[in-house]
Amino acid sequence: MPDTEQGYGAEYEHQHVHSVYERIAPHFSSTRYKPWPVVEKFLRELPDGSIGLDVGCGNGKYLAVNKNIFIVASDRSPNLVAIAGQHQPHSALVADALDLPYRLSFYDFAISVAVVHHLSTEERRVQSLKAIFDSLREADASSNGGRALIYVWALEQKESRRGWDEGHEQDVMVPWVMKDHKKKPKDADHVAEVPGAQTTHYRYYHLYRKGELEHDVSEAGGIVLDSGYEKDNWWAIVTRSATGGINHIDPPA
Amino acid sequence: MKLLTLNFVTCARKSCKTLPAAFPLHPRDAELEIVEMELNPKFLVNILPRVEWQALRTVCQELGLPTLPDIMPVQQDLLQPPSLPGRESESQEGEAEGEGGSEEEDALQKPSQTAQDLHRVLLETTIANGKLVCGACGHEYAVKEGIANFLLPSHMV
């Protein structure tokens, strides 16, 4: 279990999230092509010409959804960004979710799908949400503020293969199993008894319990417009509050 | 990295993000590459008002590209007027005409030379290799094979 110290959290994530994705990138990418319905709908309903972010874009599967908007996508893994960068008209770059290179109060929308749950302390999760909200356009007389869709893995998923549910430990290491290429056909006698060799990589996750995403969003200065549960995940659509963002003042302890 | 994207990013350091000097980032030792892409006039019309024009001019100048006009083109500059005289385009608007209506619209959306030039600059001109330098803190971000890397060394976080 990581403690709350910033430097340690970053080091921990480097070891148990970033370097794992870097190693599993091509295999991971080949399994990630189907967009989640809530995310797809969010992107399709944006007005043409909207400009937004995909924070933690992975292989960029959401960049294929809508070509009439412009997405600046980012991920911590250069190997995944190289794959994401192929989706025109969009753009992809390498950046850390806690140090985003984006203009403040500028973007019409943002999505962050299956990313925030990789941060190992609540403080860092809230910081990453705040970094996203700070980049959203503020509401003014003529328009609503920008909107972000945040999507995280749920603790409550007893129907899933993993079987976690309420009461389970929320900080978990999840295996990613890469099977090596199948046995060569007709290749000698040892083939039958050697099961396909495989490598297992463990990634760190913080599983969100019911209500926790809304709590973190609010801590980060966001206002939840809508939220729900979709297939083992919690999601929230968020706008930034008028007083939130960069001038947010922490209440006295 | 596309020049359009460069117009939407700034230094990744929190202490720089509120400083005017951190935007735009300045290309250095940049190797440019044209990555061709289909021109979508509506996309261009929609995106253009969001471009910080003076920042784009600065970047183009620093890259040694042709000078852009002082003032940002407007929507009318991007679309060629209908080539056939006597078309009653205005009276057609708002009427559901199915296929016929959209053809008419397409004819009206033909991109002008200005649109083609802007498409080339914003979407097809990319920084393939080089650096992006923050005007506030001086930090250099590397661009390799078209991908900019904004990860900060741990002492800068």
mmCIF file of C-alpha atoms in Angstrom:
data_model
loop_
_atom_site.group_PDB
_atom_site.id
_atom_site.type_symbol
_atom_site.label_atom_id
_atom_site.label_comp_id
_atom_site.label_asym_id
_atom_site.label_seq_id
_atom_site.Cartn_x
_atom_site.Cartn_y
_atom_site.Cartn_z
ATOM 1 C CA MET A 1 0.000 0.000 0.000
ATOM 2 C CA PRO A 2 1.444 3.320 -1.004
ATOM 3 C CA ASP A 3 1.438 6.064 1.585
ATOM 4 C CA THR A 4 0.220 9.572 0.868
ATOM 5 C CA GLU A 5 3.565 11.112 0.177
ATOM 6 C CA GLN A 6 3.687 12.591 -3.338
ATOM 7 C CA GLY A 7 7.087 11.366 -4.415
ATOM 8 C CA TYR A 8 6.394 7.868 -3.301
ATOM 9 C CA GLY A 9 3.022 7.822 -5.052
ATOM 10 C CA ALA A 10 4.655 8.847 -8.319
ATOM 11 C CA GLU A 11 7.393 6.263 -7.974
ATOM 12 C CA TYR A 12 4.862 3.585 -7.110
ATOM 13 C CA GLU A 13 2.740 4.377 -10.158
ATOM 14 C CA HIS A 14 5.796 4.423 -12.356
ATOM 15 C CA GLN A 15 6.591 0.890 -11.338
ATOM 16 C CA HIS A 16 3.096 -0.553 -11.129
ATOM 17 C CA VAL A 17 1.235 1.328 -13.847
ATOM 18 C CA HIS A 18 3.405 3.172 -16.393
ATOM 19 C CA SER A 19 6.097 0.630 -17.026
ATOM 20 C CA VAL A 20 3.519 -2.146 -17.200
ATOM 21 C CA TYR A 21 1.517 -0.355 -19.906
ATOM 22 C CA GLU A 22 4.708 0.357 -21.780
ATOM 23 C CA ARG A 23 5.468 -3.388 -21.837
ATOM 24 C CA ILE A 24 1.968 -4.589 -22.682
ATOM 25 C CA ALA A 25 1.138 -1.742 -25.114
ATOM 26 C CA PRO A 26 0.736 -3.668 -28.396
ATOM 27 C CA HIS A 27 -1.143 -6.553 -26.793
ATOM 28 C CA PHE A 28 -3.260 -4.195 -24.687
ATOM 29 C CA SER A 29 -4.069 -2.153 -27.764
ATOM 30 C CA SER A 30 -5.172 -5.192 -29.743
ATOM 31 C CA THR A 31 -7.799 -5.893 -27.073
ATOM 32 C CA ARG A 32 -9.093 -2.339 -26.797
ATOM 33 C CA TYR A 33 -11.222 -1.389 -29.750
ATOM 34 C CA LYS A 34 -14.829 -1.298 -28.577
ATOM 35 C CA PRO A 35 -15.890 2.071 -27.123
ATOM 36 C CA TRP A 36 -17.982 2.130 -23.949
ATOM 37 C CA PRO A 37 -21.542 3.252 -24.862
ATOM 38 C CA VAL A 38 -21.635 6.139 -22.357
ATOM 39 C CA VAL A 39 -18.377 7.549 -23.732
ATOM 40 C CA GLU A 40 -19.367 7.091 -27.340
ATOM 41 C CA LYS A 41 -22.677 8.881 -26.773
ATOM 42 C CA PHE A 42 -20.940 11.754 -24.969
ATOM 43 C CA LEU A 43 -18.556 12.269 -27.895
ATOM 44 C CA ARG A 44 -21.205 11.919 -30.594
ATOM 45 C CA GLU A 45 -23.489 14.506 -29.013
ATOM 46 C CA LEU A 46 -20.871 17.270 -28.917
ATOM 47 C CA PRO A 47 -21.460 20.185 -31.294
ATOM 48 C CA ASP A 48 -19.313 20.105 -34.442
ATOM 49 C CA GLY A 49 -16.074 21.986 -33.970
ATOM 50 C CA SER A 50 -15.839 21.250 -30.237
ATOM 51 C CA ILE A 51 -12.272 21.116 -28.982
ATOM 52 C CA GLY A 52 -11.394 18.757 -26.167
ATOM 53 C CA LEU A 53 -9.093 16.376 -24.397
ATOM 54 C CA ASP A 54 -8.709 12.662 -23.944
ATOM 55 C CA VAL A 55 -6.603 12.321 -20.806
ATOM 56 C CA GLY A 56 -5.073 8.853 -20.664
ATOM 57 C CA CYS A 57 -6.079 8.025 -24.232
ATOM 58 C CA GLY A 58 -4.360 4.641 -24.366
ATOM 59 C CA ASN A 59 -4.414 3.425 -27.946
ATOM 60 C CA GLY A 60 -6.843 6.207 -28.888
ATOM 61 C CA LYS A 61 -9.937 4.116 -29.471
ATOM 62 C CA TYR A 62 -12.178 7.116 -28.710
ATOM 63 C CA LEU A 63 -10.460 9.185 -31.389
ATOM 64 C CA ALA A 64 -12.309 7.197 -34.031
ATOM 65 C CA VAL A 65 -15.777 8.118 -32.752
ATOM 66 C CA ASN A 66 -16.301 11.661 -34.080
ATOM 67 C CA LYS A 67 -14.317 13.358 -36.839
ATOM 68 C CA ASN A 68 -16.174 16.668 -36.580
ATOM 69 C CA ILE A 69 -14.584 17.541 -33.257
ATOM 70 C CA PHE A 70 -10.896 17.997 -32.430
ATOM 71 C CA ILE A 71 -9.311 16.002 -29.626
ATOM 72 C CA VAL A 72 -5.889 16.555 -28.139
ATOM 73 C CA ALA A 73 -5.184 13.164 -26.611
ATOM 74 C CA SER A 74 -2.475 12.359 -24.122
ATOM 75 C CA ASP A 75 -1.078 9.333 -22.385
ATOM 76 C CA ARG A 76 1.869 8.523 -20.153
ATOM 77 C CA SER A 77 2.956 5.652 -22.392
ATOM 78 C CA PRO A 78 4.865 6.700 -25.548
ATOM 79 C CA ASN A 79 4.173 3.290 -27.108
ATOM 80 C CA LEU A 80 0.414 3.805 -26.774
ATOM 81 C CA VAL A 81 0.603 7.435 -27.960
ATOM 82 C CA ALA A 82 2.369 6.275 -31.120
ATOM 83 C CA ILE A 83 -0.689 4.123 -31.854
ATOM 84 C CA ALA A 84 -3.205 6.835 -30.837
ATOM 85 C CA GLY A 85 -1.519 9.442 -33.045
ATOM 86 C CA GLN A 86 -2.732 7.750 -36.206
ATOM 87 C CA HIS A 87 -6.347 8.903 -35.847
ATOM 88 C CA GLN A 88 -6.991 11.998 -37.967
ATOM 89 C CA PRO A 89 -7.955 14.788 -37.554
ATOM 90 C CA HIS A 90 -6.946 14.448 -33.903
ATOM 91 C CA SER A 91 -3.602 14.750 -32.189
ATOM 92 C CA ALA A 92 -1.777 12.782 -29.499
ATOM 93 C CA LEU A 93 1.068 13.648 -27.160
ATOM 94 C CA VAL A 94 2.894 12.210 -24.169
ATOM 95 C CA ALA A 95 1.971 13.812 -20.839
ATOM 96 C CA ASP A 96 1.374 12.940 -17.217
ATOM 97 C CA ALA A 97 -2.205 13.257 -15.971
ATOM 98 C CA LEU A 98 -0.951 15.417 -13.091
ATOM 99 C CA ASP A 99 1.087 17.761 -15.292
ATOM 100 C CA LEU A 100 -1.050 18.391 -18.329
ATOM 101 C CA PRO A 101 0.323 20.835 -20.910
ATOM 102 C CA TYR A 102 -3.091 22.246 -21.718
ATOM 103 C CA ARG A 103 -4.266 25.850 -21.816
ATOM 104 C CA LEU A 104 -6.380 26.682 -18.781
ATOM 105 C CA SER A 105 -10.101 27.431 -19.095
ATOM 106 C CA PHE A 106 -10.060 26.706 -22.802
ATOM 107 C CA TYR A 107 -11.484 23.316 -23.727
ATOM 108 C CA ASP A 108 -15.112 22.481 -24.522
ATOM 109 C CA PHE A 109 -14.906 18.939 -23.222
ATOM 110 C CA ALA A 110 -12.655 16.275 -21.790
ATOM 111 C CA ILE A 111 -12.870 12.544 -21.345
ATOM 112 C CA SER A 112 -10.787 10.458 -18.985
ATOM 113 C CA VAL A 113 -11.643 6.808 -19.294
ATOM 114 C CA ALA A 114 -10.136 4.199 -16.989
ATOM 115 C CA VAL A 115 -7.270 6.438 -15.894
ATOM 116 C CA VAL A 116 -7.874 8.126 -12.540
ATOM 117 C CA HIS A 117 -8.158 4.725 -10.826
ATOM 118 C CA HIS A 118 -4.465 4.123 -11.581
ATOM 119 C CA LEU A 119 -3.383 6.894 -9.201
ATOM 120 C CA SER A 120 -2.385 5.484 -5.848
ATOM 121 C CA THR A 121 -3.580 8.089 -3.337
ATOM 122 C CA GLU A 122 -6.797 10.071 -2.980
ATOM 123 C CA GLU A 123 -4.823 13.295 -3.086
ATOM 124 C CA ARG A 124 -3.339 12.399 -6.458
ATOM 125 C CA ARG A 125 -6.695 11.254 -7.839
ATOM 126 C CA VAL A 126 -8.310 14.551 -6.837
ATOM 127 C CA GLN A 127 -5.358 16.482 -8.283
ATOM 128 C CA SER A 128 -5.712 14.727 -11.611
ATOM 129 C CA LEU A 129 -9.430 15.557 -11.733
ATOM 130 C CA LYS A 130 -8.691 19.175 -10.877
ATOM 131 C CA ALA A 131 -6.103 19.348 -13.666
ATOM 132 C CA ILE A 132 -8.801 18.230 -16.108
ATOM 133 C CA PHE A 133 -11.464 20.625 -14.758
ATOM 134 C CA ASP A 134 -9.039 23.562 -14.830
ATOM 135 C CA SER A 135 -8.595 23.067 -18.556
ATOM 136 C CA LEU A 136 -12.348 23.323 -19.221
ATOM 137 C CA ARG A 137 -13.938 26.507 -20.477
ATOM 138 C CA GLU A 138 -15.827 28.398 -17.789
ATOM 139 C CA ALA A 139 -19.488 29.222 -18.262
ATOM 140 C CA ASP A 140 -20.265 32.741 -19.424
ATOM 141 C CA ALA A 141 -23.350 34.682 -20.434
ATOM 142 C CA SER A 142 -23.527 33.070 -23.862
ATOM 143 C CA SER A 143 -22.592 29.474 -23.174
ATOM 144 C CA ASN A 144 -22.368 26.674 -20.672
ATOM 145 C CA GLY A 145 -19.003 25.708 -19.331
ATOM 146 C CA GLY A 146 -16.998 22.793 -20.690
ATOM 147 C CA ARG A 147 -17.896 19.270 -19.605
ATOM 148 C CA ALA A 148 -15.777 16.323 -18.593
ATOM 149 C CA LEU A 149 -16.707 12.645 -18.611
ATOM 150 C CA ILE A 150 -14.816 10.651 -15.988
ATOM 151 C CA TYR A 151 -14.949 6.864 -16.032
ATOM 152 C CA VAL A 152 -13.422 4.590 -13.378
ATOM 153 C CA TRP A 153 -13.488 0.933 -12.406
ATOM 154 C CA ALA A 154 -16.062 0.017 -9.753
ATOM 155 C CA LEU A 155 -15.567 -1.963 -6.590
ATOM 156 C CA GLU A 156 -19.097 -3.273 -6.966
ATOM 157 C CA GLN A 157 -18.837 -5.795 -9.788
ATOM 158 C CA LYS A 158 -19.778 -9.144 -8.379
ATOM 159 C CA GLU A 159 -21.083 -10.321 -11.742
ATOM 160 C CA SER A 160 -17.711 -9.756 -13.366
ATOM 161 C CA ARG A 161 -14.915 -12.235 -13.909
ATOM 162 C CA ARG A 162 -13.001 -10.623 -11.030
ATOM 163 C CA GLY A 163 -15.974 -10.836 -8.696
ATOM 164 C CA TRP A 164 -15.108 -7.922 -6.415
ATOM 165 C CA ASP A 165 -17.895 -6.389 -4.379
ATOM 166 C CA GLU A 166 -18.699 -4.033 -1.538
ATOM 167 C CA GLY A 167 -16.397 -4.608 1.414
ATOM 168 C CA HIS A 168 -13.439 -5.857 -0.627
ATOM 169 C CA GLU A 169 -10.051 -4.149 -0.405
ATOM 170 C CA GLN A 170 -10.145 -1.172 -2.830
ATOM 171 C CA ASP A 171 -6.453 -1.041 -3.717
ATOM 172 C CA VAL A 172 -5.652 -4.069 -5.815
ATOM 173 C CA MET A 173 -3.050 -5.462 -8.176
ATOM 174 C CA VAL A 174 -4.667 -6.793 -11.321
ATOM 175 C CA PRO A 175 -2.889 -9.288 -13.542
ATOM 176 C CA TRP A 176 -2.477 -8.791 -17.272
ATOM 177 C CA VAL A 177 -1.649 -12.117 -18.815
ATOM 178 C CA MET A 178 0.130 -12.157 -22.141
ATOM 179 C CA LYS A 179 0.126 -15.524 -23.793
ATOM 180 C CA ASP A 180 3.125 -16.101 -25.978
ATOM 181 C CA HIS A 181 2.418 -17.198 -29.514
ATOM 182 C CA LYS A 182 0.644 -20.481 -29.823
ATOM 183 C CA LYS A 183 2.582 -23.667 -30.217
ATOM 184 C CA LYS A 184 4.171 -24.065 -33.590
ATOM 185 C CA PRO A 185 2.158 -26.581 -35.556
ATOM 186 C CA LYS A 186 3.632 -30.008 -35.987
ATOM 187 C CA ASP A 187 6.592 -28.999 -33.925
ATOM 188 C CA ALA A 188 7.831 -32.018 -32.041
ATOM 189 C CA ASP A 189 6.637 -33.962 -29.118
ATOM 190 C CA HIS A 190 7.125 -31.470 -26.257
ATOM 191 C CA VAL A 191 4.385 -29.204 -27.640
ATOM 192 C CA ALA A 192 1.541 -31.149 -26.166
ATOM 193 C CA GLU A 193 2.739 -30.984 -22.614
ATOM 194 C CA VAL A 194 4.000 -27.379 -22.617
ATOM 195 C CA PRO A 195 1.014 -25.100 -22.197
ATOM 196 C CA GLY A 196 1.522 -21.870 -24.182
ATOM 197 C CA ALA A 197 4.108 -19.918 -22.249
ATOM 198 C CA GLN A 198 2.740 -16.778 -20.686
ATOM 199 C CA THR A 199 3.902 -13.672 -18.909
ATOM 200 C CA THR A 200 1.873 -11.964 -16.213
ATOM 201 C CA HIS A 201 2.133 -8.240 -15.499
ATOM 202 C CA TYR A 202 0.438 -6.667 -12.510
ATOM 203 C CA ARG A 203 -1.139 -3.227 -12.666
ATOM 204 C CA TYR A 204 -2.229 -1.168 -9.671
ATOM 205 C CA TYR A 205 -5.886 -0.100 -9.437
ATOM 206 C CA HIS A 206 -7.941 1.803 -6.915
ATOM 207 C CA LEU A 207 -11.476 0.406 -7.222
ATOM 208 C CA TYR A 208 -14.080 3.131 -6.708
ATOM 209 C CA ARG A 209 -16.911 2.386 -4.331
ATOM 210 C CA LYS A 210 -20.375 3.818 -4.873
ATOM 211 C CA GLY A 211 -20.424 7.599 -4.330
ATOM 212 C CA GLU A 212 -16.650 7.941 -4.196
ATOM 213 C CA LEU A 213 -16.273 9.358 -7.695
ATOM 214 C CA GLU A 214 -18.813 12.094 -6.924
ATOM 215 C CA HIS A 215 -16.906 12.823 -3.719
ATOM 216 C CA ASP A 216 -13.553 13.147 -5.496
ATOM 217 C CA VAL A 217 -15.109 15.297 -8.233
ATOM 218 C CA SER A 218 -16.496 17.668 -5.657
ATOM 219 C CA GLU A 219 -13.144 17.809 -3.817
ATOM 220 C CA ALA A 220 -11.561 18.794 -7.125
ATOM 221 C CA GLY A 221 -13.956 21.709 -7.610
ATOM 222 C CA GLY A 222 -16.293 20.025 -10.078
ATOM 223 C CA ILE A 223 -20.065 19.830 -10.205
ATOM 224 C CA VAL A 224 -21.613 16.481 -11.149
ATOM 225 C CA LEU A 225 -24.266 16.977 -13.843
ATOM 226 C CA ASP A 226 -25.012 13.308 -14.310
ATOM 227 C CA SER A 227 -23.544 10.050 -13.094
ATOM 228 C CA GLY A 228 -24.142 6.341 -13.199
ATOM 229 C CA TYR A 229 -22.895 2.802 -13.448
ATOM 230 C CA GLU A 230 -22.083 0.985 -16.665
ATOM 231 C CA LYS A 231 -20.729 -2.524 -16.823
ATOM 232 C CA ASP A 232 -18.409 -2.636 -13.800
ATOM 233 C CA ASN A 233 -17.582 1.070 -13.966
ATOM 234 C CA TRP A 234 -18.744 4.295 -12.332
ATOM 235 C CA TRP A 235 -18.984 7.394 -14.537
ATOM 236 C CA ALA A 236 -19.751 11.074 -14.010
ATOM 237 C CA ILE A 237 -20.307 14.023 -16.319
ATOM 238 C CA VAL A 238 -18.868 17.103 -14.683
ATOM 239 C CA THR A 239 -18.675 20.834 -15.203
ATOM 240 C CA ARG A 240 -16.379 23.116 -13.270
ATOM 241 C CA SER A 241 -17.899 25.216 -10.542
ATOM 242 C CA ALA A 242 -17.686 28.982 -10.780
ATOM 243 C CA THR A 243 -15.468 29.186 -7.731
ATOM 244 C CA GLY A 244 -13.608 25.950 -8.312
ATOM 245 C CA GLY A 245 -10.469 25.419 -10.289
ATOM 246 C CA ILE A 246 -7.378 27.487 -9.905
ATOM 247 C CA ASN A 247 -8.660 29.807 -7.209
ATOM 248 C CA HIS A 248 -10.061 27.065 -5.056
ATOM 249 C CA ILE A 249 -9.349 27.735 -1.398
ATOM 250 C CA ASP A 250 -9.001 24.833 0.989
ATOM 251 C CA PRO A 251 -11.242 25.051 4.025
ATOM 252 C CA PRO A 252 -9.476 25.329 7.376
ATOM 253 C CA ALA A 253 -8.680 21.972 8.888
ATOM 254 C CA MET B 1 2.785 17.735 -33.688
ATOM 255 C CA LYS B 2 0.346 19.751 -35.751
ATOM 256 C CA LEU B 3 0.565 23.544 -35.578
ATOM 257 C CA LEU B 4 -3.125 23.502 -34.607
ATOM 258 C CA THR B 5 -2.267 21.397 -31.565
ATOM 259 C CA LEU B 6 0.639 23.661 -30.674
ATOM 260 C CA ASN B 7 -1.922 26.474 -30.506
ATOM 261 C CA PHE B 8 -3.836 24.644 -27.766
ATOM 262 C CA VAL B 9 -0.983 23.660 -25.438
ATOM 263 C CA THR B 10 1.320 25.409 -23.020
ATOM 264 C CA CYS B 11 4.079 24.538 -20.561
ATOM 265 C CA ALA B 12 3.188 21.545 -18.362
ATOM 266 C CA ARG B 13 4.624 23.146 -15.209
ATOM 267 C CA LYS B 14 1.928 24.429 -12.894
ATOM 268 C CA SER B 15 3.929 27.558 -12.101
ATOM 269 C CA CYS B 16 4.050 28.467 -15.804
ATOM 270 C CA LYS B 17 0.510 27.733 -16.918
ATOM 271 C CA THR B 18 -0.915 31.052 -15.759
ATOM 272 C CA LEU B 19 1.944 33.084 -17.264
ATOM 273 C CA PRO B 20 1.398 34.737 -20.665
ATOM 274 C CA ALA B 21 5.069 34.059 -21.564
ATOM 275 C CA ALA B 22 4.417 30.290 -21.463
ATOM 276 C CA PHE B 23 2.184 30.493 -24.540
ATOM 277 C CA PRO B 24 2.808 29.708 -27.278
ATOM 278 C CA LEU B 25 5.684 27.310 -26.820
ATOM 279 C CA HIS B 26 8.519 28.179 -29.197
ATOM 280 C CA PRO B 27 9.754 25.603 -31.700
ATOM 281 C CA ARG B 28 13.531 25.180 -31.812
ATOM 282 C CA ASP B 29 15.638 23.116 -34.224
ATOM 283 C CA ALA B 30 12.369 22.041 -35.750
ATOM 284 C CA GLU B 31 12.232 19.646 -38.647
ATOM 285 C CA LEU B 32 8.889 20.042 -40.408
ATOM 286 C CA GLU B 33 6.944 17.441 -42.261
ATOM 287 C CA ILE B 34 3.776 17.678 -44.313
ATOM 288 C CA VAL B 35 1.316 14.946 -43.378
ATOM 289 C CA GLU B 36 -1.477 15.150 -45.908
ATOM 290 C CA MET B 37 -5.031 15.013 -44.750
ATOM 291 C CA GLU B 38 -8.380 15.492 -46.418
ATOM 292 C CA LEU B 39 -9.659 19.038 -46.218
ATOM 293 C CA ASN B 40 -12.947 19.280 -44.349
ATOM 294 C CA PRO B 41 -14.204 22.840 -44.896
ATOM 295 C CA LYS B 42 -16.807 22.698 -42.143
ATOM 296 C CA PHE B 43 -14.234 21.469 -39.670
ATOM 297 C CA LEU B 44 -11.942 24.339 -40.596
ATOM 298 C CA VAL B 45 -14.743 26.898 -40.313
ATOM 299 C CA ASN B 46 -15.682 25.547 -36.880
ATOM 300 C CA ILE B 47 -12.166 25.317 -35.486
ATOM 301 C CA LEU B 48 -10.724 28.574 -36.788
ATOM 302 C CA PRO B 49 -12.453 30.927 -34.306
ATOM 303 C CA ARG B 50 -10.764 28.989 -31.487
ATOM 304 C CA VAL B 51 -7.274 29.577 -32.847
ATOM 305 C CA GLU B 52 -5.182 32.189 -31.064
ATOM 306 C CA TRP B 53 -4.215 33.933 -34.270
ATOM 307 C CA GLN B 54 -1.289 35.983 -33.033
ATOM 308 C CA ALA B 55 0.266 32.911 -31.416
ATOM 309 C CA LEU B 56 -0.055 31.046 -34.705
ATOM 310 C CA ARG B 57 1.569 33.949 -36.573
ATOM 311 C CA THR B 58 4.446 33.976 -34.090
ATOM 312 C CA VAL B 59 5.027 30.243 -34.461
ATOM 313 C CA CYS B 60 4.895 30.420 -38.277
ATOM 314 C CA GLN B 61 7.390 33.247 -38.248
ATOM 315 C CA GLU B 62 9.720 31.336 -35.933
ATOM 316 C CA LEU B 63 9.516 28.324 -38.223
ATOM 317 C CA GLY B 64 10.337 30.446 -41.262
ATOM 318 C CA LEU B 65 6.962 29.788 -42.876
ATOM 319 C CA PRO B 66 5.252 32.399 -45.089
ATOM 320 C CA THR B 67 3.858 35.291 -43.072
ATOM 321 C CA LEU B 68 0.203 34.985 -42.197
ATOM 322 C CA PRO B 69 -2.148 37.949 -42.599
ATOM 323 C CA ASP B 70 -2.377 40.345 -39.629
ATOM 324 C CA ILE B 71 -5.987 39.525 -39.042
ATOM 325 C CA MET B 72 -7.579 36.104 -38.825
ATOM 326 C CA PRO B 73 -9.687 35.202 -41.859
ATOM 327 C CA VAL B 74 -13.408 34.903 -41.230
ATOM 328 C CA GLN B 75 -15.829 32.237 -42.344
ATOM 329 C CA GLN B 76 -16.648 33.999 -45.632
ATOM 330 C CA ASP B 77 -12.977 33.942 -46.577
ATOM 331 C CA LEU B 78 -12.881 30.156 -46.340
ATOM 332 C CA LEU B 79 -15.788 29.267 -48.579
ATOM 333 C CA GLN B 80 -16.002 30.087 -52.231
ATOM 334 C CA PRO B 81 -19.153 31.842 -53.299
ATOM 335 C CA PRO B 82 -21.471 29.622 -55.368
ATOM 336 C CA SER B 83 -20.008 29.365 -58.833
ATOM 337 C CA LEU B 84 -23.337 29.283 -60.647
ATOM 338 C CA PRO B 85 -24.996 32.678 -60.816
ATOM 339 C CA GLY B 86 -28.669 32.976 -60.083
ATOM 340 C CA ARG B 87 -28.828 30.184 -57.512
ATOM 341 C CA GLU B 88 -31.385 30.930 -54.906
ATOM 342 C CA SER B 89 -29.331 29.546 -52.139
ATOM 343 C CA GLU B 90 -30.789 31.641 -49.371
ATOM 344 C CA SER B 91 -34.385 30.708 -50.044
ATOM 345 C CA GLN B 92 -33.449 27.048 -49.856
ATOM 346 C CA GLU B 93 -32.202 27.235 -46.332
ATOM 347 C CA GLY B 94 -34.259 25.619 -43.655
ATOM 348 C CA GLU B 95 -36.178 23.459 -46.086
ATOM 349 C CA ALA B 96 -35.782 19.770 -45.718
ATOM 350 C CA GLU B 97 -34.769 18.715 -49.189
ATOM 351 C CA GLY B 98 -32.982 15.472 -48.576
ATOM 352 C CA GLU B 99 -30.273 14.726 -51.088
ATOM 353 C CA GLY B 100 -30.854 17.827 -53.153
ATOM 354 C CA GLY B 101 -30.425 20.098 -50.161
ATOM 355 C CA SER B 102 -27.146 18.606 -49.107
ATOM 356 C CA GLU B 103 -25.706 18.803 -52.614
ATOM 357 C CA GLU B 104 -26.547 22.456 -52.670
ATOM 358 C CA GLU B 105 -24.843 22.863 -49.352
ATOM 359 C CA ASP B 106 -21.770 21.020 -50.546
ATOM 360 C CA ALA B 107 -21.530 23.332 -53.527
ATOM 361 C CA LEU B 108 -21.596 26.295 -51.183
ATOM 362 C CA GLN B 109 -18.942 24.752 -48.950
ATOM 363 C CA LYS B 110 -16.264 24.583 -51.613
ATOM 364 C CA PRO B 111 -13.036 25.672 -49.949
ATOM 365 C CA SER B 112 -11.303 28.845 -51.080
ATOM 366 C CA GLN B 113 -7.570 29.226 -51.574
ATOM 367 C CA THR B 114 -7.442 30.744 -48.092
ATOM 368 C CA ALA B 115 -9.041 27.609 -46.671
ATOM 369 C CA GLN B 116 -6.530 25.403 -48.485
ATOM 370 C CA ASP B 117 -3.644 27.483 -47.169
ATOM 371 C CA LEU B 118 -4.962 27.353 -43.615
ATOM 372 C CA HIS B 119 -5.573 23.626 -43.841
ATOM 373 C CA ARG B 120 -1.970 23.204 -44.937
ATOM 374 C CA VAL B 121 -0.628 25.331 -42.071
ATOM 375 C CA LEU B 122 -2.863 24.165 -39.216
ATOM 376 C CA LEU B 123 -3.486 20.502 -39.953
ATOM 377 C CA GLU B 124 -0.878 19.256 -42.407
ATOM 378 C CA THR B 125 2.267 21.048 -41.258
ATOM 379 C CA THR B 126 3.707 19.067 -38.389
ATOM 380 C CA ILE B 127 6.814 19.320 -36.282
ATOM 381 C CA ALA B 128 8.413 15.929 -36.878
ATOM 382 C CA ASN B 129 11.470 16.419 -34.689
ATOM 383 C CA GLY B 130 12.851 19.215 -32.563
ATOM 384 C CA LYS B 131 12.063 20.986 -29.332
ATOM 385 C CA LEU B 132 9.319 23.149 -27.901
ATOM 386 C CA VAL B 133 10.648 25.760 -25.512
ATOM 387 C CA CYS B 134 8.706 27.494 -22.747
ATOM 388 C CA GLY B 135 9.151 31.264 -22.906
ATOM 389 C CA ALA B 136 8.667 31.544 -19.143
ATOM 390 C CA CYS B 137 10.912 28.871 -17.595
ATOM 391 C CA GLY B 138 13.027 27.901 -20.589
ATOM 392 C CA HIS B 139 12.270 24.201 -20.265
ATOM 393 C CA GLU B 140 12.601 22.277 -23.527
ATOM 394 C CA TYR B 141 10.157 19.556 -24.504
ATOM 395 C CA ALA B 142 11.381 17.083 -27.089
ATOM 396 C CA VAL B 143 9.433 16.201 -30.214
ATOM 397 C CA LYS B 144 10.357 12.904 -31.814
ATOM 398 C CA GLU B 145 8.744 11.284 -34.829
ATOM 399 C CA GLY B 146 5.887 13.767 -34.608
ATOM 400 C CA ILE B 147 5.128 13.147 -30.942
ATOM 401 C CA ALA B 148 5.777 15.803 -28.313
ATOM 402 C CA ASN B 149 6.785 14.591 -24.880
ATOM 403 C CA PHE B 150 5.620 16.743 -21.955
ATOM 404 C CA LEU B 151 6.809 14.526 -19.116
ATOM 405 C CA LEU B 152 8.703 16.599 -16.572
ATOM 406 C CA PRO B 153 11.827 15.464 -14.759
ATOM 407 C CA SER B 154 10.936 14.709 -11.137
ATOM 408 C CA HIS B 155 12.668 17.811 -9.730
ATOM 409 C CA MET B 156 10.368 20.034 -11.802
ATOM 410 C CA VAL B 157 7.102 18.455 -10.723
#
